[in-house]
Coordinates of C-alpha atoms in Angstrom, one line a residue:
M18 CA 0.0 -0.1 -0.1
I19 CA 3.0 2.1 0.5
I20 CA 4.1 1.7 -2.9
A21 CA 0.7 2.5 -4.5
S22 CA 0.4 5.7 -2.4
L23 CA 3.6 6.6 -3.7
V24 CA 2.2 5.8 -7.2
C25 CA -0.8 8.0 -6.8
V26 CA 1.4 11.0 -5.8
V27 CA 4.3 10.5 -8.5
I28 CA 2.2 9.7 -11.6
P29 CA 0.0 12.6 -11.8
R30 CA 3.0 14.8 -11.8
F31 CA 4.1 13.3 -15.2
N32 CA 1.1 12.3 -17.4
N33 CA -1.6 14.4 -19.1
P34 CA -4.9 12.5 -18.4
K35 CA -6.5 15.0 -21.2
D36 CA -3.9 13.9 -24.2
P37 CA -5.3 10.6 -25.5
D38 CA -1.8 9.9 -26.8
D39 CA 0.2 10.4 -23.5
P40 CA 2.9 8.3 -23.6
V41 CA 2.6 7.5 -19.4
D42 CA -1.1 6.6 -19.6
N43 CA -0.3 4.2 -23.1
S44 CA 2.5 2.5 -21.2
L45 CA 0.1 1.9 -17.8
D46 CA -2.6 0.5 -20.1
A47 CA -0.1 -1.7 -21.7
F48 CA 1.3 -2.6 -18.3
N49 CA -2.4 -3.7 -17.0
Q50 CA -3.2 -5.8 -19.6
V51 CA 0.0 -7.8 -19.1
W52 CA -0.7 -7.6 -15.4
K53 CA -4.2 -8.9 -15.9
Y54 CA -2.7 -12.1 -17.6
L55 CA -0.4 -12.7 -15.0
M56 CA -3.1 -12.4 -12.3
T57 CA -5.0 -14.9 -14.0
L58 CA -2.0 -17.3 -14.1
T59 CA -0.9 -16.4 -10.6
T60 CA -4.6 -17.3 -9.5
F61 CA -4.5 -20.9 -11.3
I62 CA -1.2 -21.8 -9.8
L63 CA -1.6 -20.5 -6.3
T64 CA -5.0 -22.2 -5.9
F65 CA -3.7 -25.2 -7.1
F66 CA -0.4 -25.1 -4.7
L67 CA -2.7 -24.4 -2.1
N68 CA -4.7 -27.7 -2.9
Q69 CA -1.5 -29.8 -3.1
S70 CA -0.7 -28.4 0.4
Y71 CA -3.9 -29.3 1.7
S72 CA -3.7 -32.9 0.2
L73 CA -0.6 -33.2 2.1
W74 CA -1.6 -32.2 5.3
R75 CA -4.8 -34.3 5.1
Q76 CA -2.5 -37.1 4.3
V77 CA -0.4 -36.6 7.1
Y78 CA -3.5 -36.6 9.3
N79 CA -4.9 -39.9 7.8
I80 CA -1.7 -41.8 8.3
S81 CA -1.9 -40.7 12.1
R82 CA -5.3 -41.9 12.4
S83 CA -4.5 -45.3 10.5
V84 CA -1.6 -45.8 12.7
Q85 CA -3.8 -45.3 15.9
G86 CA -6.4 -47.6 14.2
R87 CA -3.8 -50.6 13.8
T88 CA -3.0 -50.2 17.3
N89 CA -6.7 -50.3 18.4
D90 CA -6.9 -53.8 16.3
F91 CA -4.5 -55.1 18.7
G92 CA -6.3 -54.2 21.5
M93 CA -9.7 -55.5 20.1
L94 CA -7.9 -59.1 19.0
L95 CA -6.3 -59.7 22.2
A96 CA -9.4 -58.7 24.1
T97 CA -11.7 -61.0 22.4
H98 CA -9.4 -64.1 22.4
A99 CA -7.6 -63.9 25.6
V100 CA -8.7 -66.5 28.2
R101 CA -10.2 -65.4 31.3
D102 CA -7.4 -65.4 33.8
A103 CA -4.5 -63.3 35.7
E104 CA -1.9 -64.3 33.2
A105 CA -4.2 -63.2 30.1
R106 CA -4.9 -59.7 31.7
K107 CA -1.2 -59.2 32.1
L108 CA -0.4 -59.8 28.3
I109 CA -3.0 -57.7 27.4
E110 CA -1.8 -54.8 29.8
D111 CA 1.8 -55.5 28.7
V112 CA 0.8 -55.0 25.1
A113 CA -1.4 -51.9 25.9
M114 CA 1.7 -50.4 27.8
A115 CA 3.8 -51.2 24.4
V116 CA 1.3 -49.5 22.6
R117 CA 1.6 -46.1 24.6
V118 CA 5.1 -46.3 24.2
F119 CA 5.1 -46.7 20.6
H120 CA 2.9 -43.7 20.2
A121 CA 5.3 -41.3 21.8
F122 CA 8.0 -42.9 20.2
V123 CA 6.2 -42.4 16.7
Y124 CA 5.9 -38.6 17.6
A125 CA 9.0 -38.1 19.1
S126 CA 10.8 -39.4 16.0
R127 CA 8.3 -37.3 13.6
T128 CA 8.3 -33.8 15.5
R129 CA 10.6 -31.5 17.1
A130 CA 8.3 -30.7 19.9
Y131 CA 8.5 -34.3 21.3
R132 CA 11.7 -35.2 20.4
V133 CA 12.9 -34.8 23.9
L134 CA 11.2 -38.1 24.7
H135 CA 13.9 -39.8 23.3
T136 CA 16.3 -38.7 26.0
D137 CA 17.4 -40.6 29.3
R138 CA 15.8 -37.9 31.4
A139 CA 12.4 -38.3 29.3
L140 CA 12.6 -42.3 29.6
L141 CA 13.4 -42.1 33.2
R142 CA 10.3 -39.9 33.7
M143 CA 8.0 -42.3 31.6
V144 CA 9.1 -45.1 34.2
Q145 CA 8.3 -42.8 37.4
R146 CA 4.9 -42.0 35.7
G147 CA 4.1 -45.7 34.6
V148 CA 4.2 -45.2 31.1
M149 CA 6.8 -47.9 30.9
T150 CA 8.4 -50.2 33.2
Q151 CA 11.9 -50.4 34.4
E152 CA 12.5 -53.5 32.8
M153 CA 11.4 -52.1 29.4
F154 CA 13.7 -49.0 29.8
V155 CA 16.5 -51.3 30.3
A156 CA 15.7 -53.4 27.1
L157 CA 15.4 -50.2 25.0
K158 CA 19.0 -49.2 26.2
E159 CA 20.6 -52.4 25.5
L160 CA 19.2 -52.4 22.0
D161 CA 21.9 -51.3 19.4
I162 CA 19.6 -49.3 17.4
S163 CA 19.2 -45.4 16.8
P164 CA 16.3 -43.8 19.1
S165 CA 14.2 -43.3 16.0
N166 CA 14.1 -46.9 15.2
R167 CA 12.6 -47.6 18.7
V168 CA 9.3 -47.5 17.2
Y169 CA 10.4 -50.9 15.0
A170 CA 11.3 -52.6 18.4
L171 CA 8.1 -51.8 20.1
I172 CA 6.2 -53.5 17.1
E173 CA 8.2 -56.6 17.5
W174 CA 7.9 -56.6 21.2
I175 CA 3.8 -56.4 20.5
V176 CA 4.2 -59.4 18.2
I177 CA 6.6 -61.4 20.3
Q178 CA 4.3 -61.1 23.1
F179 CA 1.5 -62.5 20.7
R180 CA 3.4 -65.3 19.8
V181 CA 4.1 -66.0 23.6
G182 CA 0.6 -65.7 24.4
L183 CA -0.4 -68.3 21.6
K184 CA 2.4 -70.6 22.8
E185 CA 1.5 -70.6 26.2
G186 CA -2.3 -70.9 25.9
T187 CA -3.0 -67.4 27.2
L188 CA -4.6 -66.5 23.7
E189 CA -7.2 -69.0 21.9
G190 CA -7.5 -68.8 17.9
G191 CA -6.8 -70.6 15.1
Y192 CA -4.5 -69.6 11.8
G193 CA -7.2 -67.1 10.7
F194 CA -6.6 -65.1 14.3
E195 CA -2.8 -65.3 13.7
E196 CA -2.8 -64.1 10.1
K197 CA -5.0 -61.2 10.9
Y198 CA -2.9 -60.1 14.2
L199 CA 0.1 -60.5 11.9
E200 CA -1.3 -58.8 9.2
K201 CA -2.1 -55.8 11.4
A202 CA 1.5 -55.5 12.8
L203 CA 3.2 -55.5 9.3
L204 CA 0.4 -52.8 8.2
L205 CA 1.3 -50.8 11.3
R206 CA 4.9 -50.8 10.0
S207 CA 4.2 -49.9 6.6
Q208 CA 2.1 -47.0 7.7
Y209 CA 4.4 -45.5 10.0
G210 CA 7.1 -45.6 7.5
T211 CA 4.9 -43.5 5.2
F212 CA 5.6 -40.6 7.5
A213 CA 8.9 -40.2 6.6
D214 CA 8.1 -40.8 2.8
V215 CA 5.4 -38.2 2.8
L216 CA 7.2 -35.5 4.8
D217 CA 10.7 -36.1 3.4
A218 CA 9.7 -35.2 0.0
R219 CA 6.8 -32.6 0.5
I220 CA 6.9 -30.7 -2.4
P221 CA 9.9 -29.5 -4.8
L222 CA 11.8 -26.7 -3.9
A223 CA 11.7 -25.5 -7.2
Y224 CA 7.8 -25.5 -7.5
G225 CA 7.6 -23.5 -4.4
H226 CA 10.2 -21.2 -5.3
F227 CA 8.2 -20.3 -8.6
V228 CA 5.0 -19.7 -6.9
Q229 CA 6.8 -17.4 -4.7
V230 CA 8.3 -15.4 -7.2
M231 CA 4.9 -15.4 -9.3
V232 CA 3.2 -14.0 -6.0
D233 CA 5.4 -11.4 -5.4
V234 CA 5.9 -10.1 -9.0
L235 CA 2.1 -9.8 -9.0
L236 CA 1.6 -7.9 -5.9
F237 CA 4.8 -5.7 -6.8
C238 CA 3.5 -4.7 -10.2
A239 CA -0.2 -4.2 -8.7
P240 CA 0.2 -0.5 -7.6
F241 CA 1.1 0.3 -11.1
A242 CA -1.6 -2.0 -13.1
C243 CA -4.5 -0.8 -10.9
Y244 CA -3.7 3.0 -10.8
R245 CA -4.8 3.5 -14.7
D246 CA -8.4 2.3 -13.7
M247 CA -8.9 3.1 -10.1
E248 CA -6.4 5.9 -9.3
L249 CA -6.8 6.6 -5.6
F250 CA -9.0 3.6 -5.2
S251 CA -5.7 1.4 -6.4
I252 CA -4.5 2.2 -2.7
P253 CA -6.9 -0.1 -1.0
A254 CA -7.6 -2.6 -3.8
V255 CA -3.7 -3.2 -3.4
G256 CA -3.9 -3.9 0.2
I257 CA -7.0 -6.2 -0.6
L258 CA -5.0 -7.9 -3.2
S259 CA -1.9 -8.1 -0.8
L260 CA -4.1 -9.6 1.8
F261 CA -5.6 -12.5 -0.1
F262 CA -2.8 -13.7 -2.5
S263 CA 0.3 -13.3 0.2
G264 CA -2.3 -15.0 2.5
L265 CA -2.9 -17.9 0.5
L266 CA 0.5 -18.5 0.0
D267 CA 1.2 -18.2 3.5
L268 CA -1.4 -20.6 4.3
S269 CA -0.1 -23.1 1.6
K270 CA 3.5 -23.0 3.3
V271 CA 2.0 -23.5 6.6
M272 CA 0.1 -26.6 5.6
L273 CA 3.2 -28.0 3.9
D274 CA 4.4 -28.2 7.8
P275 CA 2.0 -30.2 9.5
F276 CA 3.8 -31.2 12.5
D277 CA 5.3 -27.7 12.9
L278 CA 9.0 -28.6 11.8
E279 CA 10.0 -25.5 10.6
D280 CA 10.3 -22.0 12.3
Y281 CA 7.7 -20.3 9.7
C282 CA 4.6 -19.0 11.3
D283 CA 5.2 -21.1 14.3
G284 CA 2.2 -22.9 15.8
I285 CA -0.4 -21.4 13.6
I286 CA -2.4 -24.5 12.4
H287 CA -0.1 -27.5 13.1
M288 CA -1.4 -30.6 14.1
N289 CA -2.1 -31.2 17.9
V290 CA -0.1 -34.6 18.5
G291 CA -0.7 -34.3 22.2
V292 CA -4.4 -35.2 21.1
F293 CA -3.2 -38.3 19.1
I294 CA -1.1 -39.8 21.8
R295 CA -3.7 -39.1 24.5
E296 CA -6.3 -40.9 22.1
A297 CA -3.9 -43.5 21.6
N298 CA -3.4 -44.2 25.2
N299 CA -7.1 -44.2 25.9
G300 CA -7.8 -46.9 22.9
S301 CA -4.9 -49.1 24.4
E302 CA -7.3 -49.7 27.4
R303 CA -10.7 -49.5 25.9
F304 CA -11.1 -52.7 24.4
Y305 CA -10.0 -55.3 27.5
K306 CA -12.1 -53.0 29.6
G307 CA -15.1 -53.3 27.3
A308 CA -14.5 -57.4 27.6
E309 CA -13.8 -57.6 31.4
H310 CA -17.3 -58.6 32.1
L311 CA -19.5 -60.8 29.9
P312 CA -22.9 -62.3 30.5
K313 CA -22.5 -65.7 32.0
S314 CA -24.2 -67.4 29.7
W315 CA -22.0 -66.2 26.9
L316 CA -18.8 -67.9 28.6
K317 CA -19.6 -71.4 27.7

């Protein structure tokens, strides 16, 4: 708007509106025609860019929900196929604890805000709060893997607990039950791995840079292009154009960072990972508590 104000002050000093062949006015008319073509092209590309950004944001959200759903599948399968005794309950509770630790490590590996959960201090605090046992803490420290790969270790532990339960008779089920449980475990591993595939290749740098240049050129030229038709009204018009075009571009950039990994527009519309973790914690206990008491006639 400052440039638009300067244009409104300077141009009247050089042009002659009464002269139909005035070179300044003719130049502004030609400039306005080119700018309109540029505006049409920029609008199309910018809206498409925003749509691509939202698609990525939605894809990351869907992956988060899918990971949460697969761990809920573990809880339901175990709760409905476990015998009704203390050993079976302990097995289910151990798996539920592993699921809670798994979700904590998922977002510790993929987000900046929760990366601290991989530190020894955070792990010890998790032991004190009952999120994991001292035995689990020792086992994690003895693993010769990077902190980001602890997620896969938790999936393996969950599968091993399942195998032990089948072997000892704590879990009852045929080959279909075993196949379905292992299928969910492999699908969980695959969906977690998709996080990296999506976030590491969000959008080509050249594409984002090109859209930025187009918007900058459009808005920089707007005061000169709008003056010929609007004169003083070009000042608020340029402000409105800047608000919407730069706003759409900023919104697109923010949606390309769903987990707030960058320092751009910090904390605007990033996903609240804490909600995912709390819901996963609740889901880890939901199913075995739901199957804790059944009608007596159903237990034949």
